Structures are given as C-alpha cells and as structure tokens.
PDB file of C-alpha atoms in Angstrom:
ATOM      1  CA  UNK A   1       0.175   0.058   0.137  1.00 42.00           C
ATOM      2  CA  UNK A   2       2.916   2.496  -0.045  1.00 52.00           C
ATOM      3  CA  UNK A   3       4.395   4.481   2.671  1.00 66.00           C
ATOM      4  CA  UNK A   4       1.335   6.859   2.450  1.00 77.00           C
ATOM      5  CA  UNK A   5      -0.900   4.047   3.780  1.00 79.00           C
ATOM      6  CA  UNK A   6      -0.936   0.974   5.762  1.00 83.00           C
ATOM      7  CA  UNK A   7      -2.806  -2.419   5.374  1.00 83.00           C
ATOM      8  CA  UNK A   8      -3.887  -2.017   9.282  1.00 79.00           C
ATOM      9  CA  UNK A   9      -5.222   1.499   8.637  1.00 86.00           C
ATOM     10  CA  UNK A  10      -7.096   0.719   5.552  1.00 89.00           C
ATOM     11  CA  UNK A  11      -8.566  -2.173   7.208  1.00 87.00           C
ATOM     12  CA  UNK A  12      -9.698  -0.141  10.224  1.00 88.00           C
ATOM     13  CA  UNK A  13     -11.337   2.456   7.878  1.00 94.00           C
ATOM     14  CA  UNK A  14     -12.889  -0.268   5.598  1.00 94.00           C
ATOM     15  CA  UNK A  15     -14.444  -2.025   8.795  1.00 93.00           C
ATOM     16  CA  UNK A  16     -15.430   1.340  10.559  1.00 95.00           C
ATOM     17  CA  UNK A  17     -17.066   2.228   7.205  1.00 97.00           C
ATOM     18  CA  UNK A  18     -18.934  -0.987   6.776  1.00 96.00           C
ATOM     19  CA  UNK A  19     -20.376  -1.608  10.387  1.00 96.00           C
ATOM     20  CA  UNK A  20     -21.140   2.203  10.844  1.00 97.00           C
ATOM     21  CA  UNK A  21     -23.053   2.157   7.542  1.00 97.00           C
ATOM     22  CA  UNK A  22     -25.417  -0.611   9.074  1.00 96.00           C
ATOM     23  CA  UNK A  23     -26.487   1.672  11.594  1.00 96.00           C
ATOM     24  CA  UNK A  24     -26.292   5.086   9.832  1.00 98.00           C
ATOM     25  CA  UNK A  25     -28.486   3.393   6.915  1.00 97.00           C
ATOM     26  CA  UNK A  26     -30.958   2.303   9.470  1.00 97.00           C
ATOM     27  CA  UNK A  27     -31.213   5.432  11.537  1.00 97.00           C
ATOM     28  CA  UNK A  28     -30.778   7.984   8.906  1.00 97.00           C
ATOM     29  CA  UNK A  29     -31.470   6.144   5.717  1.00 98.00           C
ATOM     30  CA  UNK A  30     -28.116   7.715   4.290  1.00 98.00           C
ATOM     31  CA  UNK A  31     -24.929   6.171   3.103  1.00 98.00           C
ATOM     32  CA  UNK A  32     -21.395   6.877   4.597  1.00 98.00           C
ATOM     33  CA  UNK A  33     -19.260   8.111   1.732  1.00 98.00           C
ATOM     34  CA  UNK A  34     -15.885   8.379   3.326  1.00 98.00           C
ATOM     35  CA  UNK A  35     -13.812   7.096   6.602  1.00 97.00           C
ATOM     36  CA  UNK A  36     -11.147   9.026   8.005  1.00 96.00           C
ATOM     37  CA  UNK A  37      -9.218   8.024  10.984  1.00 92.00           C
ATOM     38  CA  UNK A  38      -5.831   9.127  12.544  1.00 87.00           C
ATOM     39  CA  UNK A  39      -2.491   7.106  12.280  1.00 78.00           C
ATOM     40  CA  UNK A  40      -2.007   7.252  15.793  1.00 66.00           C
ATOM     41  CA  UNK A  41      -5.090   5.852  16.945  1.00 59.00           C
ATOM     42  CA  UNK A  42      -3.984   2.216  16.065  1.00 61.00           C
ATOM     43  CA  UNK A  43      -2.002   0.741  18.764  1.00 55.00           C
ATOM     44  CA  UNK A  44      -1.074  -2.618  17.588  1.00 59.00           C
ATOM     45  CA  UNK A  45      -0.547  -4.821  14.466  1.00 61.00           C
ATOM     46  CA  UNK A  46      -3.144  -7.542  13.474  1.00 65.00           C
ATOM     47  CA  UNK A  47      -1.217 -10.924  13.851  1.00 63.00           C
ATOM     48  CA  UNK A  48      -1.971 -13.915  11.621  1.00 67.00           C
ATOM     49  CA  UNK A  49      -3.998 -16.713  13.348  1.00 67.00           C
ATOM     50  CA  UNK A  50      -7.224 -16.553  15.458  1.00 71.00           C
ATOM     51  CA  UNK A  51      -8.389 -12.862  16.197  1.00 68.00           C
ATOM     52  CA  UNK A  52     -10.267 -12.612  19.597  1.00 70.00           C
ATOM     53  CA  UNK A  53     -11.916  -9.518  21.560  1.00 72.00           C
ATOM     54  CA  UNK A  54      -8.546  -9.170  22.918  1.00 74.00           C
ATOM     55  CA  UNK A  55      -6.891  -8.440  19.653  1.00 73.00           C
ATOM     56  CA  UNK A  56      -9.442  -5.632  19.174  1.00 69.00           C
ATOM     57  CA  UNK A  57      -8.697  -4.226  22.643  1.00 67.00           C
ATOM     58  CA  UNK A  58      -5.096  -4.018  21.765  1.00 73.00           C
ATOM     59  CA  UNK A  59      -5.528  -2.521  18.055  1.00 69.00           C
ATOM     60  CA  UNK A  60      -8.024   0.091  19.648  1.00 66.00           C
ATOM     61  CA  UNK A  61      -7.108   0.497  23.362  1.00 65.00           C
ATOM     62  CA  UNK A  62      -9.211   4.000  23.428  1.00 70.00           C
ATOM     63  CA  UNK A  63     -12.930   4.541  24.222  1.00 81.00           C
ATOM     64  CA  UNK A  64     -13.300   6.314  21.050  1.00 87.00           C
ATOM     65  CA  UNK A  65     -16.897   5.986  19.218  1.00 94.00           C
ATOM     66  CA  UNK A  66     -17.603   6.358  15.615  1.00 95.00           C
ATOM     67  CA  UNK A  67     -19.240   9.700  14.519  1.00 97.00           C
ATOM     68  CA  UNK A  68     -20.335  10.770  10.972  1.00 98.00           C
ATOM     69  CA  UNK A  69     -19.875  14.314   9.877  1.00 98.00           C
ATOM     70  CA  UNK A  70     -21.772  15.748   7.065  1.00 98.00           C
ATOM     71  CA  UNK A  71     -19.251  17.896   5.277  1.00 98.00           C
ATOM     72  CA  UNK A  72     -19.185  19.641   2.107  1.00 98.00           C
ATOM     73  CA  UNK A  73     -16.969  19.120  -0.754  1.00 98.00           C
ATOM     74  CA  UNK A  74     -14.784  22.024   0.261  1.00 96.00           C
ATOM     75  CA  UNK A  75     -14.003  20.321   3.572  1.00 97.00           C
ATOM     76  CA  UNK A  76     -13.088  17.188   1.791  1.00 98.00           C
ATOM     77  CA  UNK A  77     -10.517  19.143  -0.082  1.00 97.00           C
ATOM     78  CA  UNK A  78      -9.285  20.402   3.158  1.00 97.00           C
ATOM     79  CA  UNK A  79      -9.281  16.850   4.388  1.00 97.00           C
ATOM     80  CA  UNK A  80      -7.131  15.721   1.268  1.00 97.00           C
ATOM     81  CA  UNK A  81      -4.596  18.802   1.917  1.00 97.00           C
ATOM     82  CA  UNK A  82      -4.292  17.828   5.593  1.00 96.00           C
ATOM     83  CA  UNK A  83      -3.333  14.376   4.493  1.00 95.00           C
ATOM     84  CA  UNK A  84      -0.612  15.573   2.453  1.00 95.00           C
ATOM     85  CA  UNK A  85       0.749  18.370   4.824  1.00 95.00           C
ATOM     86  CA  UNK A  86       0.854  15.435   7.619  1.00 92.00           C
ATOM     87  CA  UNK A  87       2.894  13.005   5.555  1.00 88.00           C
ATOM     88  CA  UNK A  88       1.421  10.199   8.026  1.00 86.00           C
ATOM     89  CA  UNK A  89      -0.371   6.951   6.834  1.00 86.00           C
ATOM     90  CA  UNK A  90      -3.730   8.259   7.975  1.00 90.00           C
ATOM     91  CA  UNK A  91      -6.624   5.729   7.376  1.00 92.00           C
ATOM     92  CA  UNK A  92      -8.783   6.249   4.638  1.00 95.00           C
ATOM     93  CA  UNK A  93     -11.572   4.428   3.238  1.00 97.00           C
ATOM     94  CA  UNK A  94     -14.337   5.381   0.214  1.00 98.00           C
ATOM     95  CA  UNK A  95     -11.810   7.924  -1.293  1.00 98.00           C
ATOM     96  CA  UNK A  96      -8.952   8.008  -3.306  1.00 97.00           C
ATOM     97  CA  UNK A  97      -6.883  10.581  -5.066  1.00 97.00           C
ATOM     98  CA  UNK A  98      -3.367  11.573  -6.236  1.00 96.00           C
ATOM     99  CA  UNK A  99      -0.692  14.068  -4.854  1.00 96.00           C
ATOM    100  CA  UNK A 100       0.730  15.953  -7.354  1.00 96.00           C
ATOM    101  CA  UNK A 101       4.361  16.962  -7.604  1.00 95.00           C
ATOM    102  CA  UNK A 102       3.387  20.471  -6.263  1.00 96.00           C
ATOM    103  CA  UNK A 103       1.497  18.565  -3.312  1.00 95.00           C
ATOM    104  CA  UNK A 104      -1.797  19.132  -4.135  1.00 96.00           C
ATOM    105  CA  UNK A 105      -4.436  16.942  -4.472  1.00 97.00           C
ATOM    106  CA  UNK A 106      -5.888  16.002  -7.849  1.00 97.00           C
ATOM    107  CA  UNK A 107      -8.229  13.141  -9.059  1.00 97.00           C
ATOM    108  CA  UNK A 108     -10.319  13.037  -5.949  1.00 98.00           C
ATOM    109  CA  UNK A 109     -12.873  10.179  -6.177  1.00 98.00           C
ATOM    110  CA  UNK A 110     -15.548   9.653  -3.531  1.00 98.00           C
ATOM    111  CA  UNK A 111     -17.207   6.065  -3.969  1.00 98.00           C
ATOM    112  CA  UNK A 112     -15.565   5.985  -7.403  1.00 97.00           C
ATOM    113  CA  UNK A 113     -17.108   9.369  -8.267  1.00 98.00           C
ATOM    114  CA  UNK A 114     -15.545  13.044  -8.834  1.00 98.00           C
ATOM    115  CA  UNK A 115     -15.688  15.197  -6.106  1.00 98.00           C
ATOM    116  CA  UNK A 116     -18.437  17.957  -6.033  1.00 97.00           C
ATOM    117  CA  UNK A 117     -17.636  21.175  -3.957  1.00 93.00           C
ATOM    118  CA  UNK A 118     -21.063  21.770  -2.894  1.00 93.00           C
ATOM    119  CA  UNK A 119     -22.401  18.324  -2.421  1.00 97.00           C
ATOM    120  CA  UNK A 120     -22.631  16.971   1.132  1.00 98.00           C
ATOM    121  CA  UNK A 121     -20.595  13.843   2.139  1.00 98.00           C
ATOM    122  CA  UNK A 122     -20.901  11.657   5.374  1.00 98.00           C
ATOM    123  CA  UNK A 123     -17.540  11.144   6.739  1.00 98.00           C
ATOM    124  CA  UNK A 124     -17.140   8.583   9.553  1.00 98.00           C
ATOM    125  CA  UNK A 125     -14.267   9.336  12.109  1.00 97.00           C
ATOM    126  CA  UNK A 126     -13.993   9.117  15.791  1.00 94.00           C
ATOM    127  CA  UNK A 127     -15.159  11.493  18.237  1.00 94.00           C
ATOM    128  CA  UNK A 128     -11.806  12.825  19.222  1.00 92.00           C
ATOM    129  CA  UNK A 129     -11.216  13.826  15.573  1.00 94.00           C
ATOM    130  CA  UNK A 130     -14.752  15.213  14.847  1.00 96.00           C
ATOM    131  CA  UNK A 131     -13.949  17.711  17.528  1.00 94.00           C
ATOM    132  CA  UNK A 132     -10.898  18.932  15.811  1.00 93.00           C
ATOM    133  CA  UNK A 133      -8.515  16.585  17.500  1.00 91.00           C
ATOM    134  CA  UNK A 134      -5.053  16.092  15.807  1.00 91.00           C
ATOM    135  CA  UNK A 135      -5.811  19.690  14.056  1.00 94.00           C
ATOM    136  CA  UNK A 136      -8.526  18.312  11.892  1.00 95.00           C
ATOM    137  CA  UNK A 137     -10.332  21.409  11.716  1.00 96.00           C
ATOM    138  CA  UNK A 138     -11.956  20.722   8.615  1.00 97.00           C
ATOM    139  CA  UNK A 139     -14.379  18.365  10.729  1.00 97.00           C
ATOM    140  CA  UNK A 140     -15.500  21.516  12.815  1.00 96.00           C
ATOM    141  CA  UNK A 141     -17.111  23.192   9.746  1.00 97.00           C
ATOM    142  CA  UNK A 142     -19.437  20.121   9.296  1.00 97.00           C
ATOM    143  CA  UNK A 143     -23.049  20.956   8.669  1.00 97.00           C
ATOM    144  CA  UNK A 144     -24.280  17.985  10.800  1.00 98.00           C
ATOM    145  CA  UNK A 145     -23.031  15.629  13.306  1.00 98.00           C
ATOM    146  CA  UNK A 146     -24.513  12.056  13.671  1.00 98.00           C
ATOM    147  CA  UNK A 147     -23.111  10.511  16.950  1.00 96.00           C
ATOM    148  CA  UNK A 148     -23.692   6.341  16.260  1.00 95.00           C
ATOM    149  CA  UNK A 149     -22.719   5.322  19.835  1.00 92.00           C
ATOM    150  CA  UNK A 150     -20.775   2.777  18.422  1.00 94.00           C
ATOM    151  CA  UNK A 151     -17.160   2.155  20.038  1.00 91.00           C
ATOM    152  CA  UNK A 152     -14.250   1.672  17.482  1.00 88.00           C
ATOM    153  CA  UNK A 153     -13.507  -1.322  19.440  1.00 86.00           C
ATOM    154  CA  UNK A 154     -16.877  -2.909  19.149  1.00 89.00           C
ATOM    155  CA  UNK A 155     -16.721  -2.122  15.414  1.00 90.00           C
ATOM    156  CA  UNK A 156     -13.725  -4.506  15.281  1.00 87.00           C
ATOM    157  CA  UNK A 157     -15.035  -7.251  17.293  1.00 86.00           C
ATOM    158  CA  UNK A 158     -18.287  -6.991  15.198  1.00 91.00           C
ATOM    159  CA  UNK A 159     -16.265  -6.989  12.309  1.00 89.00           C
ATOM    160  CA  UNK A 160     -14.191  -9.908  13.055  1.00 85.00           C
ATOM    161  CA  UNK A 161     -17.138 -12.093  13.938  1.00 86.00           C
ATOM    162  CA  UNK A 162     -18.741 -11.287  10.379  1.00 89.00           C
ATOM    163  CA  UNK A 163     -15.635 -12.010   8.255  1.00 83.00           C
ATOM    164  CA  UNK A 164     -13.624 -14.816   7.730  1.00 81.00           C
ATOM    165  CA  UNK A 165     -10.774 -14.723   6.504  1.00 81.00           C
ATOM    166  CA  UNK A 166      -9.961 -11.295   7.477  1.00 79.00           C
ATOM    167  CA  UNK A 167      -9.348  -9.339   4.242  1.00 80.00           C
ATOM    168  CA  UNK A 168      -6.312  -7.561   3.691  1.00 80.00           C
ATOM    169  CA  UNK A 169      -6.686  -4.202   1.645  1.00 85.00           C
ATOM    170  CA  UNK A 170      -4.057  -3.931  -1.018  1.00 86.00           C
ATOM    171  CA  UNK A 171      -5.720  -1.352  -3.293  1.00 89.00           C
ATOM    172  CA  UNK A 172      -3.898   1.986  -3.733  1.00 89.00           C
ATOM    173  CA  UNK A 173      -6.068   4.698  -2.370  1.00 93.00           C
ATOM    174  CA  UNK A 174      -3.391   7.573  -2.255  1.00 94.00           C
ATOM    175  CA  UNK A 175      -0.960   7.827  -5.392  1.00 93.00           C
ATOM    176  CA  UNK A 176       1.955  10.153  -5.884  1.00 92.00           C
ATOM    177  CA  UNK A 177       3.054  11.627  -9.073  1.00 91.00           C
TER     178      UNK A 177
END
C-alpha cells in the first residue's frame, strides 16, 4: 500500500465504514461516503491466526466511538490537503486521490465518483477527531454531526465476527505523481 497508507489502517477504515453504515443507513437512511481516522489511533498490528476480542482491545485501546460528520466537498478538499501536509498514513476508506508534484490533491474520487464542491458527504471518524483533534479543523465546519454511539473497538469485534478470513486491503488509495 506504499508509505502513505498501511494495510491495518485501511482495514480499520474499511471495517468502520462498513459496520458504521449498517447503523447510519438504518437510523438516517443515508450512506457513509468516507471513513477518515488518525494514524496514531492504532496501537497494535493484526497478527496472523485467530482473532479475539482481546485483539480488538490491543489494536484499539481507546474509548473512542464512531461519529459521522456531514461535510461539503470543500471540506473534503481540506481533508485531502491535511493528509498531504501531515505525511502520515492516516487510514482512509471510500476515497482515492493523487498527490501532484506540487503537493496538491488531484483526481479526488469519492465512492468512485469525482468530488463535487457543494455536495454533502458523510464522513465517519472518531469522536476525538470530530471535535478537531489532531488539528483536523475541517471537521469543525461540519453541517451536521451524527453520533452512532458505537465504539471503534466494538466495530472491530463485530467485524471480526462477520468476516472470515479477514480481508487485507491492498488497493492503492493515495498515489503520488
């Protein structure tokens, strides 16, 4: 997945998007478009072999829960710029883009479709980041916030129960020119 993203990060983002969507769809009748988490939030690797609830606690020792933020396309652009400036493999799902030689995002696709500036996108993240943690100030500009009351750790536990074997995401989500 390159140095910009990690398999475990993409896995976490995919799991959060998928499990969060089950609740969001039922409750709000909307789909989560993107999941964006922070690199520092993952505290262990996913070992080969049997996965238990303990594995979920090791990977996600925090009490964070999943929140869905309604962001305009403009804020998604800020998110992409933040990702580029940070130079850290922040987990991302539902969105791909290319980083130009001038360090700007281009070819931004959300769920496979080109970004629209005025469209509202539903971005799943954790409650810490939703409140502007890690200087993710674009989340503070959300038009609406939906708290799913679903801990990231429980998302992992439920996800582990629902898939076997556990998929390892190998797709390229962020390219560099």
